[in-house]
PDB file of C-alpha atoms in Angstrom:
ATOM      1  CA  MET A   1       0.974  -0.407   7.679  1.00  0.00           C
ATOM      2  CA  GLU A   2       1.887   3.092   6.227  1.00  0.00           C
ATOM      3  CA  LEU A   3      -0.907   4.853   4.304  1.00  0.00           C
ATOM      4  CA  ALA A   4      -0.426   8.411   3.857  1.00  0.00           C
ATOM      5  CA  HIS A   5      -3.048  10.975   2.996  1.00  0.00           C
ATOM      6  CA  PHE A   6      -3.004  14.208   1.784  1.00  0.00           C
ATOM      7  CA  ASP A   7      -6.369  16.383   0.146  1.00  0.00           C
ATOM      8  CA  THR A   8      -5.966  18.542  -2.773  1.00  0.00           C
ATOM      9  CA  ALA A   9      -8.992  20.343  -4.164  1.00  0.00           C
ATOM     10  CA  GLY A  10     -10.352  17.557  -5.961  1.00  0.00           C
ATOM     11  CA  ALA A  11      -9.031  14.675  -5.268  1.00  0.00           C
ATOM     12  CA  ARG A  12      -8.168  12.364  -1.883  1.00  0.00           C
ATOM     13  CA  VAL A  13      -4.472  11.191  -2.464  1.00  0.00           C
ATOM     14  CA  ILE A  14      -3.683   8.243  -1.233  1.00  0.00           C
ATOM     15  CA  THR A  15      -0.331   7.317  -0.535  1.00  0.00           C
ATOM     16  CA  VAL A  16       0.920   3.670   0.118  1.00  0.00           C
ATOM     17  CA  ASN A  17       3.589   3.802   1.714  1.00  0.00           C
ATOM     18  CA  GLU A  18       5.018  -0.089   1.322  1.00  0.00           C
ATOM     19  CA  HIS A  19       6.623  -1.841  -0.553  1.00  0.00           C
ATOM     20  CA  ARG A  20       4.476  -4.781  -0.694  1.00  0.00           C
ATOM     21  CA  ILE A  21       0.714  -4.890  -0.694  1.00  0.00           C
ATOM     22  CA  ASP A  22       0.635  -9.486  -0.331  1.00  0.00           C
ATOM     23  CA  ALA A  23      -0.894 -11.926   1.545  1.00  0.00           C
ATOM     24  CA  ALA A  24       0.996 -10.509   5.388  1.00  0.00           C
ATOM     25  CA  ILE A  25      -1.046  -7.433   5.516  1.00  0.00           C
ATOM     26  CA  ALA A  26      -3.814  -7.130   2.791  1.00  0.00           C
ATOM     27  CA  ILE A  27      -6.003  -7.364   5.670  1.00  0.00           C
ATOM     28  CA  SER A  28      -4.898  -4.312   7.259  1.00  0.00           C
ATOM     29  CA  PHE A  29      -4.652  -2.719   4.175  1.00  0.00           C
ATOM     30  CA  LYS A  30      -8.477  -3.133   3.085  1.00  0.00           C
ATOM     31  CA  ASP A  31      -9.190  -1.422   6.885  1.00  0.00           C
ATOM     32  CA  ARG A  32      -6.979   1.270   6.759  1.00  0.00           C
ATOM     33  CA  MET A  33      -8.116   1.434   3.545  1.00  0.00           C
ATOM     34  CA  ARG A  34     -11.612   1.843   4.670  1.00  0.00           C
ATOM     35  CA  GLU A  35     -10.940   4.385   7.227  1.00  0.00           C
ATOM     36  CA  LEU A  36      -9.281   7.277   4.451  1.00  0.00           C
ATOM     37  CA  THR A  37     -11.858   6.847   1.959  1.00  0.00           C
ATOM     38  CA  ASP A  38     -14.804   7.110   4.747  1.00  0.00           C
ATOM     39  CA  GLN A  39     -14.111  10.965   4.570  1.00  0.00           C
ATOM     40  CA  GLY A  40     -13.104  13.322   1.701  1.00  0.00           C
ATOM     41  CA  PRO A  41     -13.298  14.280  -1.653  1.00  0.00           C
ATOM     42  CA  ASP A  42     -15.769  12.212  -3.574  1.00  0.00           C
ATOM     43  CA  ARG A  43     -12.892  11.527  -5.804  1.00  0.00           C
ATOM     44  CA  ILE A  44      -9.831   9.124  -4.761  1.00  0.00           C
ATOM     45  CA  VAL A  45      -6.560   8.813  -6.010  1.00  0.00           C
ATOM     46  CA  VAL A  46      -3.826   5.771  -4.643  1.00  0.00           C
ATOM     47  CA  ASP A  47      -0.216   6.675  -4.938  1.00  0.00           C
ATOM     48  CA  MET A  48       1.244   3.162  -5.741  1.00  0.00           C
ATOM     49  CA  THR A  49       4.962   4.544  -6.686  1.00  0.00           C
ATOM     50  CA  GLN A  50       6.663   2.779  -3.801  1.00  0.00           C
ATOM     51  CA  VAL A  51       5.007  -0.543  -3.987  1.00  0.00           C
ATOM     52  CA  ASP A  52       7.550  -3.094  -6.210  1.00  0.00           C
ATOM     53  CA  PHE A  53       5.404  -6.425  -5.366  1.00  0.00           C
ATOM     54  CA  ILE A  54       1.555  -7.119  -4.984  1.00  0.00           C
ATOM     55  CA  ASP A  55       0.530 -10.844  -4.651  1.00  0.00           C
ATOM     56  CA  SER A  56      -3.083 -11.976  -5.399  1.00  0.00           C
ATOM     57  CA  SER A  57      -4.131 -11.205  -1.978  1.00  0.00           C
ATOM     58  CA  GLY A  58      -3.098  -7.741  -2.197  1.00  0.00           C
ATOM     59  CA  LEU A  59      -4.625  -7.390  -5.378  1.00  0.00           C
ATOM     60  CA  GLY A  60      -8.168  -8.799  -3.902  1.00  0.00           C
ATOM     61  CA  ALA A  61      -7.512  -5.984  -0.923  1.00  0.00           C
ATOM     62  CA  ILE A  62      -7.138  -3.593  -3.799  1.00  0.00           C
ATOM     63  CA  VAL A  63     -10.236  -4.376  -5.193  1.00  0.00           C
ATOM     64  CA  ALA A  64     -12.142  -4.760  -2.151  1.00  0.00           C
ATOM     65  CA  ALA A  65     -11.070  -1.478  -0.570  1.00  0.00           C
ATOM     66  CA  MET A  66     -13.121  -0.044  -4.334  1.00  0.00           C
ATOM     67  CA  LYS A  67     -16.055  -2.272  -3.280  1.00  0.00           C
ATOM     68  CA  GLN A  68     -16.686  -0.618  -0.091  1.00  0.00           C
ATOM     69  CA  VAL A  69     -15.807   3.427  -1.639  1.00  0.00           C
ATOM     70  CA  GLY A  70     -18.867   2.272  -3.889  1.00  0.00           C
ATOM     71  CA  PRO A  71     -20.456   4.004  -6.723  1.00  0.00           C
ATOM     72  CA  SER A  72     -20.112   7.028  -5.594  1.00  0.00           C
ATOM     73  CA  LYS A  73     -16.925   7.727  -5.700  1.00  0.00           C
ATOM     74  CA  SER A  74     -14.243   7.715  -8.270  1.00  0.00           C
ATOM     75  CA  PHE A  75     -11.362   4.976  -6.923  1.00  0.00           C
ATOM     76  CA  GLU A  76      -7.681   5.779  -9.157  1.00  0.00           C
ATOM     77  CA  LEU A  77      -4.477   4.254  -9.002  1.00  0.00           C
ATOM     78  CA  ALA A  78      -1.185   5.603  -9.974  1.00  0.00           C
ATOM     79  CA  GLY A  79       2.180   4.897 -10.839  1.00  0.00           C
ATOM     80  CA  LEU A  80       1.742   1.006 -10.666  1.00  0.00           C
ATOM     81  CA  SER A  81       5.885  -0.623 -11.158  1.00  0.00           C
ATOM     82  CA  GLY A  82       6.537  -3.082 -13.828  1.00  0.00           C
ATOM     83  CA  THR A  83       5.276  -6.148 -12.274  1.00  0.00           C
ATOM     84  CA  VAL A  84       2.872  -4.939 -10.118  1.00  0.00           C
ATOM     85  CA  GLN A  85       1.576  -3.281 -13.647  1.00  0.00           C
ATOM     86  CA  LYS A  86       1.868  -7.140 -14.984  1.00  0.00           C
ATOM     87  CA  VAL A  87       0.059  -8.675 -11.603  1.00  0.00           C
ATOM     88  CA  PHE A  88      -2.624  -6.382 -12.765  1.00  0.00           C
ATOM     89  CA  LYS A  89      -2.450  -6.842 -16.189  1.00  0.00           C
ATOM     90  CA  LEU A  90      -2.623 -11.052 -16.541  1.00  0.00           C
ATOM     91  CA  THR A  91      -5.852 -10.725 -14.050  1.00  0.00           C
ATOM     92  CA  ARG A  92      -7.082  -7.978 -16.891  1.00  0.00           C
ATOM     93  CA  MET A  93      -7.644  -6.028 -13.204  1.00  0.00           C
ATOM     94  CA  ASP A  94      -6.256  -3.419 -15.922  1.00  0.00           C
ATOM     95  CA  THR A  95      -9.271  -3.254 -17.128  1.00  0.00           C
ATOM     96  CA  VAL A  96     -11.259  -2.827 -14.810  1.00  0.00           C
ATOM     97  CA  PHE A  97      -9.107   0.053 -12.911  1.00  0.00           C
ATOM     98  CA  THR A  98      -8.627   3.524 -14.438  1.00  0.00           C
ATOM     99  CA  ILE A  99      -4.490   3.861 -13.750  1.00  0.00           C
ATOM    100  CA  HIS A 100      -2.609   6.744 -14.181  1.00  0.00           C
ATOM    101  CA  ALA A 101       1.132   6.235 -14.954  1.00  0.00           C
ATOM    102  CA  THR A 102       2.630   8.850 -11.969  1.00  0.00           C
ATOM    103  CA  LEU A 103      -0.043  10.742  -9.461  1.00  0.00           C
ATOM    104  CA  GLU A 104       1.297  13.866 -11.419  1.00  0.00           C
ATOM    105  CA  THR A 105      -0.742  13.198 -14.132  1.00  0.00           C
ATOM    106  CA  ALA A 106      -3.126  11.301 -12.376  1.00  0.00           C
ATOM    107  CA  LEU A 107      -3.963  15.624 -10.746  1.00  0.00           C
ATOM    108  CA  GLY A 108      -3.076  17.087 -14.274  1.00  0.00           C
ATOM    109  CA  GLY A 109      -0.065  18.938 -13.167  1.00  0.00           C
ATOM    110  CA  PRO A 110       3.222  19.259 -10.598  1.00  0.00           C
ATOM    111  CA  ILE A 111       1.576  18.974  -6.786  1.00  0.00           C
ATOM    112  CA  ALA A 112       1.161  22.003  -4.760  1.00  0.00           C
ATOM    113  CA  ASP A 113      -0.077  20.938  -1.873  1.00  0.00           C
ATOM    114  CA  ALA A 114       1.684  17.570  -1.406  1.00  0.00           C
ATOM    115  CA  GLY A 115       2.949  17.014   2.344  1.00  0.00           C
TER     116      GLY A 115
ATOM    117  CA  MET B   1       9.666 -18.289  15.315  1.00  0.00           C
ATOM    118  CA  GLY B   2       9.317 -17.923  11.937  1.00  0.00           C
ATOM    119  CA  GLN B   3      13.036 -17.461  10.979  1.00  0.00           C
ATOM    120  CA  ALA B   4      13.646 -19.494   7.262  1.00  0.00           C
ATOM    121  CA  HIS B   5      16.377 -21.397   8.091  1.00  0.00           C
ATOM    122  CA  GLN B   6      18.141 -22.837   5.886  1.00  0.00           C
ATOM    123  CA  ARG B   7      19.451 -26.317   4.681  1.00  0.00           C
ATOM    124  CA  HIS B   8      21.449 -27.660   2.061  1.00  0.00           C
ATOM    125  CA  ASN B   9      21.980 -24.627  -0.295  1.00  0.00           C
ATOM    126  CA  SER B  10      20.507 -21.904   0.123  1.00  0.00           C
ATOM    127  CA  ALA B  11      21.844 -19.829  -3.317  1.00  0.00           C
ATOM    128  CA  LEU B  12      22.555 -21.294  -6.646  1.00  0.00           C
ATOM    129  CA  SER B  13      26.726 -20.587  -7.614  1.00  0.00           C
ATOM    130  CA  PRO B  14      29.140 -21.901  -9.726  1.00  0.00           C
ATOM    131  CA  GLU B  15      29.443 -24.619  -7.280  1.00  0.00           C
ATOM    132  CA  THR B  16      25.804 -26.583  -6.836  1.00  0.00           C
ATOM    133  CA  ASP B  17      22.390 -26.135  -9.261  1.00  0.00           C
ATOM    134  CA  GLU B  18      20.389 -26.572  -6.695  1.00  0.00           C
ATOM    135  CA  MET B  19      19.399 -24.784  -3.376  1.00  0.00           C
ATOM    136  CA  SER B  20      16.553 -25.637  -1.259  1.00  0.00           C
ATOM    137  CA  LEU B  21      14.566 -23.650   1.673  1.00  0.00           C
ATOM    138  CA  VAL B  22      12.428 -24.813   4.706  1.00  0.00           C
ATOM    139  CA  PHE B  23      10.204 -22.739   6.291  1.00  0.00           C
ATOM    140  CA  PRO B  24       6.999 -22.195   8.349  1.00  0.00           C
ATOM    141  CA  ALA B  25       4.103 -21.422   6.763  1.00  0.00           C
ATOM    142  CA  ARG B  26       3.605 -18.465   7.828  1.00  0.00           C
ATOM    143  CA  PRO B  27       2.741 -15.072   5.619  1.00  0.00           C
ATOM    144  CA  MET B  28       5.916 -13.034   7.293  1.00  0.00           C
ATOM    145  CA  ALA B  29       7.776 -16.336   7.575  1.00  0.00           C
ATOM    146  CA  VAL B  30       6.923 -16.450   3.422  1.00  0.00           C
ATOM    147  CA  ARG B  31       7.323 -13.089   3.136  1.00  0.00           C
ATOM    148  CA  ARG B  32      10.682 -13.578   4.159  1.00  0.00           C
ATOM    149  CA  ALA B  33      11.555 -16.811   1.708  1.00  0.00           C
ATOM    150  CA  LEU B  34      11.020 -14.689  -1.262  1.00  0.00           C
ATOM    151  CA  ARG B  35      13.472 -12.744   0.031  1.00  0.00           C
ATOM    152  CA  ALA B  36      15.370 -15.372   0.673  1.00  0.00           C
ATOM    153  CA  SER B  37      14.964 -16.806  -2.805  1.00  0.00           C
ATOM    154  CA  MET B  38      15.121 -13.724  -5.001  1.00  0.00           C
ATOM    155  CA  THR B  39      18.384 -13.400  -3.020  1.00  0.00           C
ATOM    156  CA  GLY B  40      19.172 -17.403  -4.131  1.00  0.00           C
ATOM    157  CA  PHE B  41      19.136 -16.768  -7.681  1.00  0.00           C
ATOM    158  CA  SER B  42      21.175 -13.268  -7.374  1.00  0.00           C
ATOM    159  CA  ARG B  43      24.103 -15.161  -9.777  1.00  0.00           C
ATOM    160  CA  LEU B  44      21.431 -15.375 -12.593  1.00  0.00           C
ATOM    161  CA  SER B  45      21.338 -12.636 -15.134  1.00  0.00           C
ATOM    162  CA  LEU B  46      17.566 -12.315 -15.047  1.00  0.00           C
ATOM    163  CA  THR B  47      15.211  -9.650 -16.968  1.00  0.00           C
ATOM    164  CA  SER B  48      13.517  -7.831 -14.552  1.00  0.00           C
ATOM    165  CA  ASP B  49      10.476  -9.432 -16.252  1.00  0.00           C
ATOM    166  CA  GLU B  50      11.733 -12.901 -15.273  1.00  0.00           C
ATOM    167  CA  SER B  51      12.581 -11.883 -11.312  1.00  0.00           C
ATOM    168  CA  GLY B  52       9.124 -10.373 -11.254  1.00  0.00           C
ATOM    169  CA  VAL B  53       7.209 -13.620 -13.076  1.00  0.00           C
ATOM    170  CA  ILE B  54       9.098 -15.723 -10.354  1.00  0.00           C
ATOM    171  CA  GLU B  55       8.905 -14.008  -7.504  1.00  0.00           C
ATOM    172  CA  ILE B  56       4.612 -13.515  -8.246  1.00  0.00           C
ATOM    173  CA  VAL B  57       4.699 -17.447  -9.204  1.00  0.00           C
ATOM    174  CA  LEU B  58       6.437 -18.387  -5.556  1.00  0.00           C
ATOM    175  CA  ALA B  59       4.012 -16.268  -3.832  1.00  0.00           C
ATOM    176  CA  GLU B  60       1.098 -17.507  -5.020  1.00  0.00           C
ATOM    177  CA  VAL B  61       2.109 -21.000  -4.942  1.00  0.00           C
ATOM    178  CA  LEU B  62       3.618 -20.748  -1.432  1.00  0.00           C
ATOM    179  CA  ASN B  63       0.481 -18.304  -0.189  1.00  0.00           C
ATOM    180  CA  ASN B  64      -1.564 -21.043  -1.374  1.00  0.00           C
ATOM    181  CA  VAL B  65       0.124 -23.500   0.822  1.00  0.00           C
ATOM    182  CA  VAL B  66      -0.641 -21.641   4.531  1.00  0.00           C
ATOM    183  CA  GLU B  67      -3.549 -20.216   3.406  1.00  0.00           C
ATOM    184  CA  HIS B  68      -4.945 -24.164   2.241  1.00  0.00           C
ATOM    185  CA  ALA B  69      -3.471 -26.525   3.185  1.00  0.00           C
ATOM    186  CA  TYR B  70      -2.670 -25.758   6.101  1.00  0.00           C
ATOM    187  CA  ALA B  71      -5.415 -23.891   6.808  1.00  0.00           C
ATOM    188  CA  HIS B  72      -5.915 -25.362  10.263  1.00  0.00           C
ATOM    189  CA  HIS B  73      -2.675 -25.880  11.088  1.00  0.00           C
ATOM    190  CA  LYS B  74      -0.260 -23.674  13.050  1.00  0.00           C
ATOM    191  CA  ASP B  75       2.630 -25.107  13.052  1.00  0.00           C
ATOM    192  CA  GLY B  76       2.684 -26.172   8.713  1.00  0.00           C
ATOM    193  CA  VAL B  77       6.247 -26.370   7.346  1.00  0.00           C
ATOM    194  CA  VAL B  78       7.042 -25.758   3.567  1.00  0.00           C
ATOM    195  CA  GLU B  79      10.262 -27.017   1.137  1.00  0.00           C
ATOM    196  CA  LEU B  80      11.088 -25.173  -1.394  1.00  0.00           C
ATOM    197  CA  ARG B  81      13.810 -26.933  -3.959  1.00  0.00           C
ATOM    198  CA  VAL B  82      15.121 -25.001  -7.410  1.00  0.00           C
ATOM    199  CA  LYS B  83      17.109 -27.068 -10.060  1.00  0.00           C
ATOM    200  CA  ARG B  84      18.643 -25.052 -12.991  1.00  0.00           C
ATOM    201  CA  ARG B  85      18.548 -26.276 -16.035  1.00  0.00           C
ATOM    202  CA  LYS B  86      20.104 -24.515 -19.296  1.00  0.00           C
ATOM    203  CA  ASP B  87      17.272 -22.538 -20.150  1.00  0.00           C
ATOM    204  CA  SER B  88      14.765 -22.666 -17.377  1.00  0.00           C
ATOM    205  CA  LEU B  89      14.160 -22.855 -13.457  1.00  0.00           C
ATOM    206  CA  GLU B  90      12.984 -26.388 -11.694  1.00  0.00           C
ATOM    207  CA  PHE B  91      10.985 -26.067  -8.955  1.00  0.00           C
ATOM    208  CA  THR B  92       9.254 -28.560  -6.050  1.00  0.00           C
ATOM    209  CA  VAL B  93       7.564 -27.384  -3.269  1.00  0.00           C
ATOM    210  CA  LEU B  94       6.451 -29.845  -0.581  1.00  0.00           C
ATOM    211  CA  ASP B  95       3.791 -29.340   2.650  1.00  0.00           C
ATOM    212  CA  ASP B  96       2.388 -32.168   4.633  1.00  0.00           C
ATOM    213  CA  GLY B  97      -1.516 -30.420   4.506  1.00  0.00           C
ATOM    214  CA  VAL B  98      -4.455 -30.663   3.328  1.00  0.00           C
ATOM    215  CA  PRO B  99      -4.642 -32.399  -0.506  1.00  0.00           C
ATOM    216  CA  LEU B 100      -6.493 -29.902  -3.149  1.00  0.00           C
ATOM    217  CA  PRO B 101      -9.811 -30.431  -3.153  1.00  0.00           C
ATOM    218  CA  ASN B 102     -10.745 -32.808  -5.712  1.00  0.00           C
ATOM    219  CA  GLY B 103      -7.106 -34.278  -5.074  1.00  0.00           C
ATOM    220  CA  ALA B 104      -6.300 -32.165  -8.544  1.00  0.00           C
ATOM    221  CA  LEU B 105      -5.074 -29.079  -9.622  1.00  0.00           C
ATOM    222  CA  PRO B 106      -7.990 -26.873 -10.489  1.00  0.00           C
ATOM    223  CA  LYS B 107      -9.442 -26.853 -13.892  1.00  0.00           C
ATOM    224  CA  ARG B 108      -8.194 -23.219 -16.039  1.00  0.00           C
ATOM    225  CA  SER B 109     -11.231 -20.423 -15.835  1.00  0.00           C
ATOM    226  CA  GLU B 110     -11.649 -16.924 -16.940  1.00  0.00           C
ATOM    227  CA  HIS B 111     -13.349 -14.565 -13.785  1.00  0.00           C
ATOM    228  CA  CYS B 112     -16.021 -12.924 -15.905  1.00  0.00           C
ATOM    229  CA  LEU B 113     -14.893  -9.213 -15.610  1.00  0.00           C
ATOM    230  CA  ASN B 114     -17.670  -7.015 -17.350  1.00  0.00           C
ATOM    231  CA  VAL B 115     -20.121  -6.883 -13.845  1.00  0.00           C
ATOM    232  CA  PRO B 116     -21.190  -4.039 -11.645  1.00  0.00           C
ATOM    233  CA  VAL B 117     -17.828  -3.129  -9.651  1.00  0.00           C
ATOM    234  CA  GLU B 118     -19.885  -4.833  -6.037  1.00  0.00           C
ATOM    235  CA  ASP B 119     -19.507  -7.789  -8.026  1.00  0.00           C
ATOM    236  CA  LEU B 120     -15.811  -7.963  -9.033  1.00  0.00           C
ATOM    237  CA  PRO B 121     -13.957 -11.313  -7.498  1.00  0.00           C
ATOM    238  CA  GLU B 122     -11.266 -10.445  -4.711  1.00  0.00           C
ATOM    239  CA  GLY B 123      -9.577 -13.523  -4.786  1.00  0.00           C
ATOM    240  CA  GLY B 124      -9.840 -16.305  -7.268  1.00  0.00           C
ATOM    241  CA  PHE B 125      -6.713 -14.517  -9.178  1.00  0.00           C
ATOM    242  CA  GLY B 126      -3.968 -17.242  -7.652  1.00  0.00           C
ATOM    243  CA  TRP B 127      -4.217 -19.996  -9.802  1.00  0.00           C
ATOM    244  CA  SER B 128      -4.617 -18.763 -12.893  1.00  0.00           C
ATOM    245  CA  LEU B 129      -1.027 -16.390 -12.484  1.00  0.00           C
ATOM    246  CA  ILE B 130       0.291 -19.616 -11.372  1.00  0.00           C
ATOM    247  CA  GLN B 131      -0.820 -21.793 -14.644  1.00  0.00           C
ATOM    248  CA  GLU B 132      -0.733 -18.614 -16.366  1.00  0.00           C
ATOM    249  CA  LEU B 133       3.578 -17.906 -15.967  1.00  0.00           C
ATOM    250  CA  THR B 134       4.981 -21.707 -15.422  1.00  0.00           C
ATOM    251  CA  ARG B 135       5.244 -24.487 -18.151  1.00  0.00           C
ATOM    252  CA  ASP B 136       4.757 -29.004 -16.796  1.00  0.00           C
ATOM    253  CA  LEU B 137       2.875 -27.366 -13.666  1.00  0.00           C
ATOM    254  CA  ARG B 138       2.434 -31.513 -11.865  1.00  0.00           C
ATOM    255  CA  TYR B 139       1.022 -32.093  -8.751  1.00  0.00           C
ATOM    256  CA  HIS B 140       0.680 -35.385  -6.837  1.00  0.00           C
ATOM    257  CA  ARG B 141      -0.609 -36.289  -3.205  1.00  0.00           C
ATOM    258  CA  SER B 142       1.623 -38.798  -2.051  1.00  0.00           C
ATOM    259  CA  ASN B 143       0.194 -40.653   2.008  1.00  0.00           C
ATOM    260  CA  VAL B 144      -0.144 -37.128   3.434  1.00  0.00           C
ATOM    261  CA  ARG B 145       1.991 -35.281   1.613  1.00  0.00           C
ATOM    262  CA  ASN B 146       1.562 -32.966  -1.247  1.00  0.00           C
ATOM    263  CA  LYS B 147       4.035 -32.380  -4.608  1.00  0.00           C
ATOM    264  CA  LEU B 148       3.722 -29.512  -7.046  1.00  0.00           C
ATOM    265  CA  GLU B 149       6.076 -29.378 -10.046  1.00  0.00           C
ATOM    266  CA  PHE B 150       6.825 -25.989 -12.418  1.00  0.00           C
ATOM    267  CA  THR B 151       9.086 -24.978 -14.430  1.00  0.00           C
ATOM    268  CA  ILE B 152       9.694 -21.345 -15.181  1.00  0.00           C
ATOM    269  CA  LYS B 153      11.254 -20.396 -18.762  1.00  0.00           C
ATOM    270  CA  LEU B 154      14.049 -18.130 -19.014  1.00  0.00           C
ATOM    271  CA  ALA B 155      16.102 -16.180 -21.706  1.00  0.00           C
ATOM    272  CA  ASP B 156      19.843 -17.390 -19.800  1.00  0.00           C
ATOM    273  CA  THR B 157      20.614 -19.503 -16.689  1.00  0.00           C
ATOM    274  CA  GLN B 158      23.918 -18.835 -16.902  1.00  0.00           C
ATOM    275  CA  ILE B 159      25.973 -17.844 -13.415  1.00  0.00           C
ATOM    276  CA  ILE B 160      27.553 -15.037 -13.373  1.00  0.00           C
TER     277      ILE B 160
END
């Protein structure tokens, strides 16, 4: 389960360095997300650009990650690929999450301090 | 252990309109079986949307087998059979796990998402995805075996 992160002035960006969030890694995804969202800025943006597939277990893990962040922080997603978008749309979870087309639009401009 | 071994044809080709895969009911084996299945469809001219639909449905169906039918059975085996029809693919999934609850497909239901974040559902999406994306979904329990059959409609099933 590969998650990377960096902080900008106002946001913690968590990059999912996996091609799939599925039943095989859903639990470790949720656990690792808890570690990475416990600290840092109050705005969390999960960069999903590299993820080309999620199943319902993966979706459940993303919902769980948002729930464990709690209402005091903002939990947002960016860069959903075609099939990932489809799963969000079919389950209507696209109405629950704030979803940005790309990480760049989520952060309102080019990423200066990536890495 | 966990290697998806192949029996009969593992790909649709100009020579065959059927393929089948047999693999252990474990999460990582399901991942490999999905990859093998999608490779087996590589001679079809699927759109990216159609590939997505097939992979979502197969992931949900196979994960259900691993997580529910074989929940208390560590050495379960799953068989996936696919037939190419004129405008669709017909799928059959077989396992020897426990039957579906009440011995039948679950009723279609929609989650209520208009709730506080802490009450959002974290599961139960699988069957609604399967029901939404397939046709002619049928379940049959015989003796010790579960059989799930369904069809996915495609624009074109020509082998290229």
